[in-house]
Short mmCIF file of C-alpha atoms in Angstrom, two decimals:
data_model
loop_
_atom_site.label_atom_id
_atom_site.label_comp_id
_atom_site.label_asym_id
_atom_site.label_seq_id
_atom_site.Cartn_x
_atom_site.Cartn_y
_atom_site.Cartn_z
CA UNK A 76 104.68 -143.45 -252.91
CA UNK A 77 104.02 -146.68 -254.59
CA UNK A 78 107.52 -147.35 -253.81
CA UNK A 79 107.34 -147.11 -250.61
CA UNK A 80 104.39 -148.99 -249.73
CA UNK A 81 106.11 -151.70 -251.59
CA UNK A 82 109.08 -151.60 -249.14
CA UNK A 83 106.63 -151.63 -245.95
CA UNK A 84 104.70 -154.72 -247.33
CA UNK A 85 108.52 -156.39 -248.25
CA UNK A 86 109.34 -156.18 -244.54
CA UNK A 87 105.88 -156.85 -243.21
CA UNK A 88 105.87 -160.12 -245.43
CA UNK A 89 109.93 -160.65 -244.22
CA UNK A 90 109.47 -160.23 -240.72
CA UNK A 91 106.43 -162.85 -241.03
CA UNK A 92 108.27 -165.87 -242.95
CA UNK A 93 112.40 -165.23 -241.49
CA UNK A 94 113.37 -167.41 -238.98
CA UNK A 95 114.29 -166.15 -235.70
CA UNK A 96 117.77 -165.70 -236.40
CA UNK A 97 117.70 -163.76 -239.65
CA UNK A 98 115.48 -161.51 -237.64
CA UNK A 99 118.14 -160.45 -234.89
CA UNK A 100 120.57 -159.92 -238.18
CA UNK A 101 117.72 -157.66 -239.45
CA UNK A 102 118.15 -155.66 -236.43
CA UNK A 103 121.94 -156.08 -235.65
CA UNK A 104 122.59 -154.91 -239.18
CA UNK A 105 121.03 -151.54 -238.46
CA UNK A 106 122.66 -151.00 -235.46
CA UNK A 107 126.45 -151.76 -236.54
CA UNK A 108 125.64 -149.35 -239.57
CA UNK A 109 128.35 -149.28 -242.36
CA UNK A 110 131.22 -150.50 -240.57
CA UNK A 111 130.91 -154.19 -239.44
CA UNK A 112 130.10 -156.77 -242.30
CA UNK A 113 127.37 -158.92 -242.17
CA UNK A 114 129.35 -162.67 -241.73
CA UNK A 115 130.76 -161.19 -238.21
CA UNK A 116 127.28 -160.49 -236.84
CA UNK A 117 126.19 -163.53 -238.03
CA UNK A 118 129.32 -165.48 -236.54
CA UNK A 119 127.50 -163.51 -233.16
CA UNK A 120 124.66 -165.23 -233.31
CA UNK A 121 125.90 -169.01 -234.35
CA UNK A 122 128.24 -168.34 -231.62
CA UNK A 123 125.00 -167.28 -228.91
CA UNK A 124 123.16 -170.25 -230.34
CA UNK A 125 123.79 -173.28 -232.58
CA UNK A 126 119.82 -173.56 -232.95
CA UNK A 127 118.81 -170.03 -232.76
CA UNK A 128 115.23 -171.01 -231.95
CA UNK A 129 112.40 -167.90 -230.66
CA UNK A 130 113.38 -167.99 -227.17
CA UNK A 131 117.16 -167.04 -228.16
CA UNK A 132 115.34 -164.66 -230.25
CA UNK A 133 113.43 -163.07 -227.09
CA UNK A 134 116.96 -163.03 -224.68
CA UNK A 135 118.59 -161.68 -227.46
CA UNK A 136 116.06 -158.63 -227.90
CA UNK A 137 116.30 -158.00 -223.92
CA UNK A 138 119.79 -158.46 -223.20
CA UNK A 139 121.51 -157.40 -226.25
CA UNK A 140 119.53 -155.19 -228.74
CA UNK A 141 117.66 -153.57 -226.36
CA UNK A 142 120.78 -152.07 -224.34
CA UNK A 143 121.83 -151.15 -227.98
CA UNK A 144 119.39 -149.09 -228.65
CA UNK A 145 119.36 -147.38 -225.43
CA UNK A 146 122.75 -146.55 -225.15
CA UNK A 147 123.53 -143.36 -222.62
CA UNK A 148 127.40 -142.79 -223.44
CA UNK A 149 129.81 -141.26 -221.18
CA UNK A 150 132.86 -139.06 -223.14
CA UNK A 151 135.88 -138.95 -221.01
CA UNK A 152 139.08 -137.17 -221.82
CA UNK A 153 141.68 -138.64 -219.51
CA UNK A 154 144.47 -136.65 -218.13
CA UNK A 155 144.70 -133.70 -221.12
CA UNK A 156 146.74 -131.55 -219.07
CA UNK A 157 149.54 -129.39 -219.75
CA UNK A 158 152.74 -131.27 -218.69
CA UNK A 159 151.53 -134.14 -220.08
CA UNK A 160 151.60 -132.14 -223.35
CA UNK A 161 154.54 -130.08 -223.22
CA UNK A 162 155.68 -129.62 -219.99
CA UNK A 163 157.39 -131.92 -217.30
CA UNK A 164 155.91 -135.30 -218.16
CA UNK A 165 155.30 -134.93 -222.15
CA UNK A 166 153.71 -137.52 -223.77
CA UNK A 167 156.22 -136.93 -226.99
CA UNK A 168 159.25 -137.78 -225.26
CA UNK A 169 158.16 -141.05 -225.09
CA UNK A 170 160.18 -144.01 -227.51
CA UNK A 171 156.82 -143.86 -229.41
CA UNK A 172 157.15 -140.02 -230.30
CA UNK A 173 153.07 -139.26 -230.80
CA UNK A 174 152.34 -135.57 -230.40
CA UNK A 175 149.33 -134.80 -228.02
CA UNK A 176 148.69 -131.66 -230.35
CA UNK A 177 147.86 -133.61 -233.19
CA UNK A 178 144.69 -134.93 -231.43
CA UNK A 179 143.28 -131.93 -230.25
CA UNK A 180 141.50 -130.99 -233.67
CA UNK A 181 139.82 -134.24 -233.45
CA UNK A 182 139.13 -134.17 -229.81
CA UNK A 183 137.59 -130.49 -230.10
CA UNK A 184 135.59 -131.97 -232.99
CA UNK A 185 134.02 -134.57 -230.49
CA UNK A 186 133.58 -132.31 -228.08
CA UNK A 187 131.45 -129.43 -229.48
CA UNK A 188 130.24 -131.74 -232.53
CA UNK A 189 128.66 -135.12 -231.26
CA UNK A 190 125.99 -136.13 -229.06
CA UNK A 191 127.38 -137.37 -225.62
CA UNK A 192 124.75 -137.64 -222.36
CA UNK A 193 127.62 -136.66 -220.50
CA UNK A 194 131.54 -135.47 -220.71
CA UNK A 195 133.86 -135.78 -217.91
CA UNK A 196 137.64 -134.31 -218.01
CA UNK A 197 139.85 -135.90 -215.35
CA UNK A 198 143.06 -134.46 -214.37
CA UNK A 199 146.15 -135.95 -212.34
CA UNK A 200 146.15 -133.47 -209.12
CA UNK A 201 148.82 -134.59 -207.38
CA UNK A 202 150.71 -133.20 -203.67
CA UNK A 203 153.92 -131.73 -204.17
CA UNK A 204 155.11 -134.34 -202.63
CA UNK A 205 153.75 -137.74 -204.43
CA UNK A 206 154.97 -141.06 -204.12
CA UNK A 207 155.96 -141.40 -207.72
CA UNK A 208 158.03 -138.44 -207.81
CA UNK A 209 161.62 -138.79 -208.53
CA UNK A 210 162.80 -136.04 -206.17
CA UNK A 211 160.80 -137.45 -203.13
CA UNK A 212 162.06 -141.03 -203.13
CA UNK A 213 164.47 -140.47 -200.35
CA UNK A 214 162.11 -138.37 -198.03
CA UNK A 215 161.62 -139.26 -194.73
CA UNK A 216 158.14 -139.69 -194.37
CA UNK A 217 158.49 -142.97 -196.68
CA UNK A 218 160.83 -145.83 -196.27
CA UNK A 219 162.60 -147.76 -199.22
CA UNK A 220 163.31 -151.33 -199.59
CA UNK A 221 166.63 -152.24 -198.31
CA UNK A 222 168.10 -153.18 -201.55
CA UNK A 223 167.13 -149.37 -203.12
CA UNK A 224 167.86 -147.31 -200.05
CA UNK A 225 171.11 -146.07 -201.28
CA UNK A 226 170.81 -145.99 -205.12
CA UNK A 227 170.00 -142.59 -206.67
CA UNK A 228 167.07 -142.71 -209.10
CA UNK A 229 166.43 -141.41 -212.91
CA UNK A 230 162.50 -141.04 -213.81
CA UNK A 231 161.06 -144.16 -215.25
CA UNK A 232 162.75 -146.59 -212.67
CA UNK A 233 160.81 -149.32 -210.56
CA UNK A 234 161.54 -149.14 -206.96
CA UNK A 235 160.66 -151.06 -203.73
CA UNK A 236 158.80 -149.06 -200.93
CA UNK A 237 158.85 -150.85 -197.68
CA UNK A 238 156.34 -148.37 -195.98
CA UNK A 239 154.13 -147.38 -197.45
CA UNK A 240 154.73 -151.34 -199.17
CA UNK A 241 154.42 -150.70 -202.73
CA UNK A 242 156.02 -151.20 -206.07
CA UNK A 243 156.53 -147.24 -207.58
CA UNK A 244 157.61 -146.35 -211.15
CA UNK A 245 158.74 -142.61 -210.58
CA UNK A 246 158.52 -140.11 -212.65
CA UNK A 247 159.59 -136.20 -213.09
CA UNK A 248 157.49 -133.95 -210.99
CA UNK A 249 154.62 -133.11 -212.62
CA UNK A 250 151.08 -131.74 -212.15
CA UNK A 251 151.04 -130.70 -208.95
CA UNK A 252 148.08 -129.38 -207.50
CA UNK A 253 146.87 -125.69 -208.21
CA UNK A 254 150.14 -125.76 -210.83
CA UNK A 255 150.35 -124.41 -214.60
CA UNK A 256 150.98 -128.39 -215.66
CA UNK A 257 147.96 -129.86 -213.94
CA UNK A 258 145.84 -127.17 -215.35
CA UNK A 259 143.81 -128.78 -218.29
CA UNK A 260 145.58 -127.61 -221.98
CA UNK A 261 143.85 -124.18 -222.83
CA UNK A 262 143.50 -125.56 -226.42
CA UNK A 263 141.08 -128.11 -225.16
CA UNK A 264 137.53 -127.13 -225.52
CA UNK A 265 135.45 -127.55 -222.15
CA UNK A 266 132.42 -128.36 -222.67
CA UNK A 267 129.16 -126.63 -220.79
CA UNK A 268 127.60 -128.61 -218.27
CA UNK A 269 130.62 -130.95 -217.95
CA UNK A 270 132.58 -132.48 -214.76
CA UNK A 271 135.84 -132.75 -214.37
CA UNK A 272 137.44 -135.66 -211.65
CA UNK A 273 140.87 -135.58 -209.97
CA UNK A 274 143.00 -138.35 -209.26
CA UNK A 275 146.50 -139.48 -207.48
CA UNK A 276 145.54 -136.78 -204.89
CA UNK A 277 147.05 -139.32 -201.70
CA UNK A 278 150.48 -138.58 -201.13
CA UNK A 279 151.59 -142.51 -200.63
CA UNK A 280 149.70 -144.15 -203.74
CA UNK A 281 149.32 -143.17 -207.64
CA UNK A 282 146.10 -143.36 -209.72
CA UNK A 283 146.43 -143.81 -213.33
CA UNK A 284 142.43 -145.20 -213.05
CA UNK A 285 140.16 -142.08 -213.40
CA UNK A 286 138.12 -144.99 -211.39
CA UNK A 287 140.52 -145.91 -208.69
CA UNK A 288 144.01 -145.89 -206.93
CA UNK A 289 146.46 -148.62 -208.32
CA UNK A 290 146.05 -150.72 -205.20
CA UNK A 291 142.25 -150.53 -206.29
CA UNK A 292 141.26 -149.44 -202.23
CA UNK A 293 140.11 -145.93 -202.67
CA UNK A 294 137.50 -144.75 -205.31
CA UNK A 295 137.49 -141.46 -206.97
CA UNK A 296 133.81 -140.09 -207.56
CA UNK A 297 133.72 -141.36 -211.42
CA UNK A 298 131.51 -144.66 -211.35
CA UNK A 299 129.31 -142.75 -208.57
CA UNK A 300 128.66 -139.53 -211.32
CA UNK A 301 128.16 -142.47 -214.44
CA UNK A 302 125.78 -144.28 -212.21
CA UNK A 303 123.71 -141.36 -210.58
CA UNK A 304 123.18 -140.19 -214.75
CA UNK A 305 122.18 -143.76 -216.13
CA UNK A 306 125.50 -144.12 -217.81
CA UNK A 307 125.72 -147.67 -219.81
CA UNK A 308 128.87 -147.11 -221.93
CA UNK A 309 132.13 -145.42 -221.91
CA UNK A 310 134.53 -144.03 -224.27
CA UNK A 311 137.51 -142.54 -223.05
CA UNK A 312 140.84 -141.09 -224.76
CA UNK A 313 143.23 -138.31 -224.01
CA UNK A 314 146.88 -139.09 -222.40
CA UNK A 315 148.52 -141.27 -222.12
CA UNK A 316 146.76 -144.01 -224.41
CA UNK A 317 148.76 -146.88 -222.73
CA UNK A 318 148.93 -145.77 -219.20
CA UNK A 319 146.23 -143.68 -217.61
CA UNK A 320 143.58 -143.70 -220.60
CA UNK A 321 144.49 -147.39 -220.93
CA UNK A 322 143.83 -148.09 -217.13
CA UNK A 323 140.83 -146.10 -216.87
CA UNK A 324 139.16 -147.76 -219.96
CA UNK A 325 140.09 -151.13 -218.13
CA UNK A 326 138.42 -150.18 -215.19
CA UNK A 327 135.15 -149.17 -217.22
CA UNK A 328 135.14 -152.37 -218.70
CA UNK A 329 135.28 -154.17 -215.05
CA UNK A 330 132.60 -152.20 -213.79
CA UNK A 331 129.84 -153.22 -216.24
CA UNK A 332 130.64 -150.14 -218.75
CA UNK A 333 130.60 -151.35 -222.44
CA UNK A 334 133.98 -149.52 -223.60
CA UNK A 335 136.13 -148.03 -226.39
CA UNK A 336 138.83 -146.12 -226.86
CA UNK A 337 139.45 -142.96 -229.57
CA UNK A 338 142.92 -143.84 -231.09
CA UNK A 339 143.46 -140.45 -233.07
CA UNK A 340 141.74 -138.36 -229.90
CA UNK A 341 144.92 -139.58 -227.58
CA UNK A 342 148.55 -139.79 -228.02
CA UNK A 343 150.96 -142.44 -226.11
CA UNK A 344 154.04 -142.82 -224.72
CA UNK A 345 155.71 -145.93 -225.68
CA UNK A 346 155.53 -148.23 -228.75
CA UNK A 347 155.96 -150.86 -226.46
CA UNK A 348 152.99 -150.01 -224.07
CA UNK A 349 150.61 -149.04 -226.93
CA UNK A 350 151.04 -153.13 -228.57
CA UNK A 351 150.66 -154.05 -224.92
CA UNK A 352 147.63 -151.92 -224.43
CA UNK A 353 145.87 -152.69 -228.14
CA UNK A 354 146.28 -156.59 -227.00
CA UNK A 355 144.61 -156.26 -223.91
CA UNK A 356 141.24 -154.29 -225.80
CA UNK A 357 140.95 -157.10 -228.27
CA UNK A 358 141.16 -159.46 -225.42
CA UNK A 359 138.49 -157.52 -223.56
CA UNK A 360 136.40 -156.32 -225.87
CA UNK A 361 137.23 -152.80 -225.49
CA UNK A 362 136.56 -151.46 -228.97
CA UNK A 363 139.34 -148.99 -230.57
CA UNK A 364 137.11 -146.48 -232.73
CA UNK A 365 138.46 -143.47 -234.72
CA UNK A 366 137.16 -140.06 -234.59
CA UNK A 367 134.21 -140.90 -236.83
CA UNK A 368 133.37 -143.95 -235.61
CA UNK A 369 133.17 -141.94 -232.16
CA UNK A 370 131.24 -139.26 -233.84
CA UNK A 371 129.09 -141.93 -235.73
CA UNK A 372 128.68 -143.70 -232.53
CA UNK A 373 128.01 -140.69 -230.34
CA UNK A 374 125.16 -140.34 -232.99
CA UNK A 375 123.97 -143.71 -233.02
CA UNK A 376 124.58 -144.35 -236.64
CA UNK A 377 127.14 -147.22 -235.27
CA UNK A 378 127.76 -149.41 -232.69
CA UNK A 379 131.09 -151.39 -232.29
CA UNK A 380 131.36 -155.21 -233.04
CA UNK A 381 133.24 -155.39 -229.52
CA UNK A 382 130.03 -154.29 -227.79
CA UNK A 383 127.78 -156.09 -229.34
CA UNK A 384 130.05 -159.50 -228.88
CA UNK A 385 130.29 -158.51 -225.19
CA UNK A 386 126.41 -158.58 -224.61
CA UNK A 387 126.22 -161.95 -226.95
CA UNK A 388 128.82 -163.20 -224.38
CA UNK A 389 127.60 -162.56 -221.05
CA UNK A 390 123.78 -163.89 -222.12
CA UNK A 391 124.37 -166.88 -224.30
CA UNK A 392 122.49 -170.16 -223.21
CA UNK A 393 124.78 -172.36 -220.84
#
């Protein structure tokens, strides 16, 4: 007891005599729990403010630790679907040869373990028809570019579409709507109370976005649910980590959405695309957690460096 009261009167007497800026480490420090060491936060703050004087103090509390503490996280599992796991379109076929099954212990282990406000599953839903199909190239609702109207395609190629005018990778056919390989994996737990979103449902443009169509024109109903359900943050995983988890993640980010990304909850395709993709979140702040830092996070024990950099970012002083 004595102990205690000791401790109270060490951070009354603390909180009277710090300066303003070992004050905001105070609090940052118990926010980025066990994971972030204490020069980085404190390279935050020189970096908001060479003289961290009390009214850096006071935009710091609104703008950055007070978002922090009132985080309402989004979980989205992007595109965990069954030809993207073993069927038409499997993610382990890919140069980079990760196995989606290895991430669903950890995924179900977010799912029915942590603390989301809200989990979305999205799923590719495409018309048998789609413009990224290999088959469907040549139909005759859709006109190639001149120089690719008499090739024959192999999945993975770019083309040239002169109407609708668009640059198409193609791909095998895969999760067609009301099909086996669109369904969701039955190994996946679904959570109660959760939504699921559908994508790449036009037949002329594809949507690896769980936000939008590649030519960024037509919205799914994602940022509409977040918003209507005071949703601040994101963090997204699921298939494949450097296409459609990596675009949707990106799109988060653009929207407003502090963001991050569960390595060991997704699987990707190429070795190439995953450096590619990993580049692009440290430029962007997009933080790349592991399960428990997700679970930790999801729990508030943790928040990631990137997030709290982002905030510092947007409000520092001119």
């Amino acid at each position: 007891m004595l102990g205690l009261l000791l401790a109270v009167l060490f951070l009354v007497k603390m909180s009277s005599t710090a300066t303003p800026s070992e004050r905001v480490l105070e609090q940052l420090k118990l926010l980025a729990g066990d994971y972030i060491e204490t020069a980085q936060l404190k390279q935050i703050i020189d970096d908001f403010s060479t003289d961290f004087n009390e009214d850096d103090e006071q935009t710091f509390e609104q703008y950055i630790i007070k978002p922090l503490k009132n985080l309402s996280i989004a979980f989205v599992v992007v595109d965990f679907q069954n030809d993207f796991v073993s069927g038409s379109l499997s993610v382990k076929e890919g140069d980079a040869k990760e196995d989606p099954d290895k991430a669903l212990a950890p995924l179900n282990r977010l799912l029915k373990e942590s603390d989301w406000e809200m989990i979305v599953y999205t799923q590719d839903w495409h018309p048998s028809n789609h413009i990224s199909f290999c088959e469907h190239a040549h139909d005759t609702d859709r006109i190639l570019c001149p120089e690719d109207r008499n090739k024959t395609f192999e999945p993975f190629e770019k083309v040239c579409f002169e109407k609708p005018a668009t640059q198409q990778v193609l791909y095998p056919t895969h999760c067609v709507q009301g099909s086996w390989g669109a369904e969701i994996h039955p190994e996946v737990h679904i959570s109660s109370d959760s939504t699921i979103v559908r994508k790449g449902t036009d037949i002329y443009v594809d949507s690896y976005s769980a936000f939008t169509d590649n030519d960024g024109i037509s919205k799914t109903v994602l940022d509409d649910l977040l918003k209507e359900n005071s949703i601040n943050a994101v963090v997204a995983c699921g298939l494949a980590y450097d296409i459609c988890v990596k675009y949707t993640i990106k799109d988060a980010k653009k929207l407003g959405y502090l963001s991050a990304i569960v390595s060991d909850c997704s699987a990707g395709f190429s070795v190439s695309g995953i450096s590619e993709a990993n580049l692009e979140f440290r430029q962007s702040d997009v933080a790349v957690l592991n399960e428990q830092q997700a679970a930790d996070l999801s729990l508030r024990r943790f928040v990631p460096i990137e997030w709290i950099r982002s905030l510092a970012s947007a409000h520092a002083p001119n």
